[in-house]
Amino acid sequence: DVKVTQSSRYLVKRTGEKVFLECVQDMDHENMFWYRQDPGLGLRLIYFSYDVKMKEKGDIPEGYSVSREKKERFSLILESASTNQTSMYLCASSPDRGSLTEAFFGQGTRLTVV
Amino acid sequence: GDSVTQMEGPVTLSEEAFLTINCTYTATGYPSLFWYVQYPGEGLQLLLKATKADDKGSNKGFEATYRKETTSFHLEKGSVQVSDSAVYFCALSISGGYNKLIFGAGTRLAVHP
């Protein structure tokens, strides 16, 4: 069974903290993605990666960075957390560059910044 | 730019009612189209997809037809169940775009017995 695992379901962090959200996939997929989900806005792409050590900005990269040192792991980093980054964060992976196959999602991390 | 527009929710139905959730898209290329579903407390999972015009995707009693002439991909089910209560997302993916998905805002469906 294919699996995308996010390290935490719920996180509470303080303003200004550096926050790491971890995602691991076991399907040997090339592509990995970080989205944030907010009511009424759907899912918005933060960053994606199509290969190890490669990264591309999505639609809302400001305030975030990413790391992909290994193919199976894609980390999202909030350099200095702010209250407007309170959201649900979803990691996804998919095979092949340019493929039109489906993406597989993790269960999500609900981050609250206080 | 590329975008997806879905009907606003919430949609509230009685069990066994007919469901339609409208989805239209704007795309410069030839997208593949998807419906994803998110059950309470879970991540998204693929419900169905269609990769070219006039294709019909179907799964679990849900159907959607890729209509290029109206740039639409409406989701339908003939008889909903309480277990179908979830948030439904329409999405598109452009060939050559690293399989990035562009999502609509989502439509919450609540089905009552």
JSON list of C-alpha atoms in Angstrom, two decimals, chain B residues 14 20 27 31 34 48 59-60 70 79 81 85-86 88 91 93 99 102 104 107 109 111 113:
[
{"chain": "B", "resi": 14, "resn": "SER", "atom": "CA", "xyz": [-30.71, 13.87, 2.28]},
{"chain": "B", "resi": 20, "resn": "THR", "atom": "CA", "xyz": [-23.98, 17.56, -8.64]},
{"chain": "B", "resi": 27, "resn": "ALA", "atom": "CA", "xyz": [-6.00, 26.25, -18.79]},
{"chain": "B", "resi": 31, "resn": "PRO", "atom": "CA", "xyz": [-4.98, 19.49, -18.74]},
{"chain": "B", "resi": 34, "resn": "PHE", "atom": "CA", "xyz": [-9.23, 15.18, -11.19]},
{"chain": "B", "resi": 48, "resn": "LEU", "atom": "CA", "xyz": [-11.58, 9.87, -10.18]},
{"chain": "B", "resi": 59, "resn": "ASN", "atom": "CA", "xyz": [-15.45, 5.46, -8.98]},
{"chain": "B", "resi": 60, "resn": "LYS", "atom": "CA", "xyz": [-17.64, 4.50, -6.01]},
{"chain": "B", "resi": 70, "resn": "THR", "atom": "CA", "xyz": [-17.62, 24.01, -21.82]},
{"chain": "B", "resi": 79, "resn": "SER", "atom": "CA", "xyz": [-27.77, 8.40, -4.80]},
{"chain": "B", "resi": 81, "resn": "GLN", "atom": "CA", "xyz": [-24.98, 8.10, 1.34]},
{"chain": "B", "resi": 85, "resn": "SER", "atom": "CA", "xyz": [-20.00, 13.44, 3.63]},
{"chain": "B", "resi": 86, "resn": "ALA", "atom": "CA", "xyz": [-16.62, 15.03, 2.92]},
{"chain": "B", "resi": 88, "resn": "TYR", "atom": "CA", "xyz": [-14.55, 17.48, -2.61]},
{"chain": "B", "resi": 91, "resn": "ALA", "atom": "CA", "xyz": [-8.12, 19.89, -9.72]},
{"chain": "B", "resi": 93, "resn": "SER", "atom": "CA", "xyz": [-2.68, 19.12, -13.98]},
{"chain": "B", "resi": 99, "resn": "ASN", "atom": "CA", "xyz": [2.49, 17.04, -12.36]},
{"chain": "B", "resi": 102, "resn": "ILE", "atom": "CA", "xyz": [-4.06, 23.28, -9.27]},
{"chain": "B", "resi": 104, "resn": "GLY", "atom": "CA", "xyz": [-10.39, 24.58, -6.62]},
{"chain": "B", "resi": 107, "resn": "THR", "atom": "CA", "xyz": [-16.99, 21.96, -1.72]},
{"chain": "B", "resi": 109, "resn": "LEU", "atom": "CA", "xyz": [-20.93, 17.94, 1.26]},
{"chain": "B", "resi": 111, "resn": "VAL", "atom": "CA", "xyz": [-25.50, 14.07, 3.79]},
{"chain": "B", "resi": 113, "resn": "PRO", "atom": "CA", "xyz": [-30.13, 10.29, 7.03]}
]
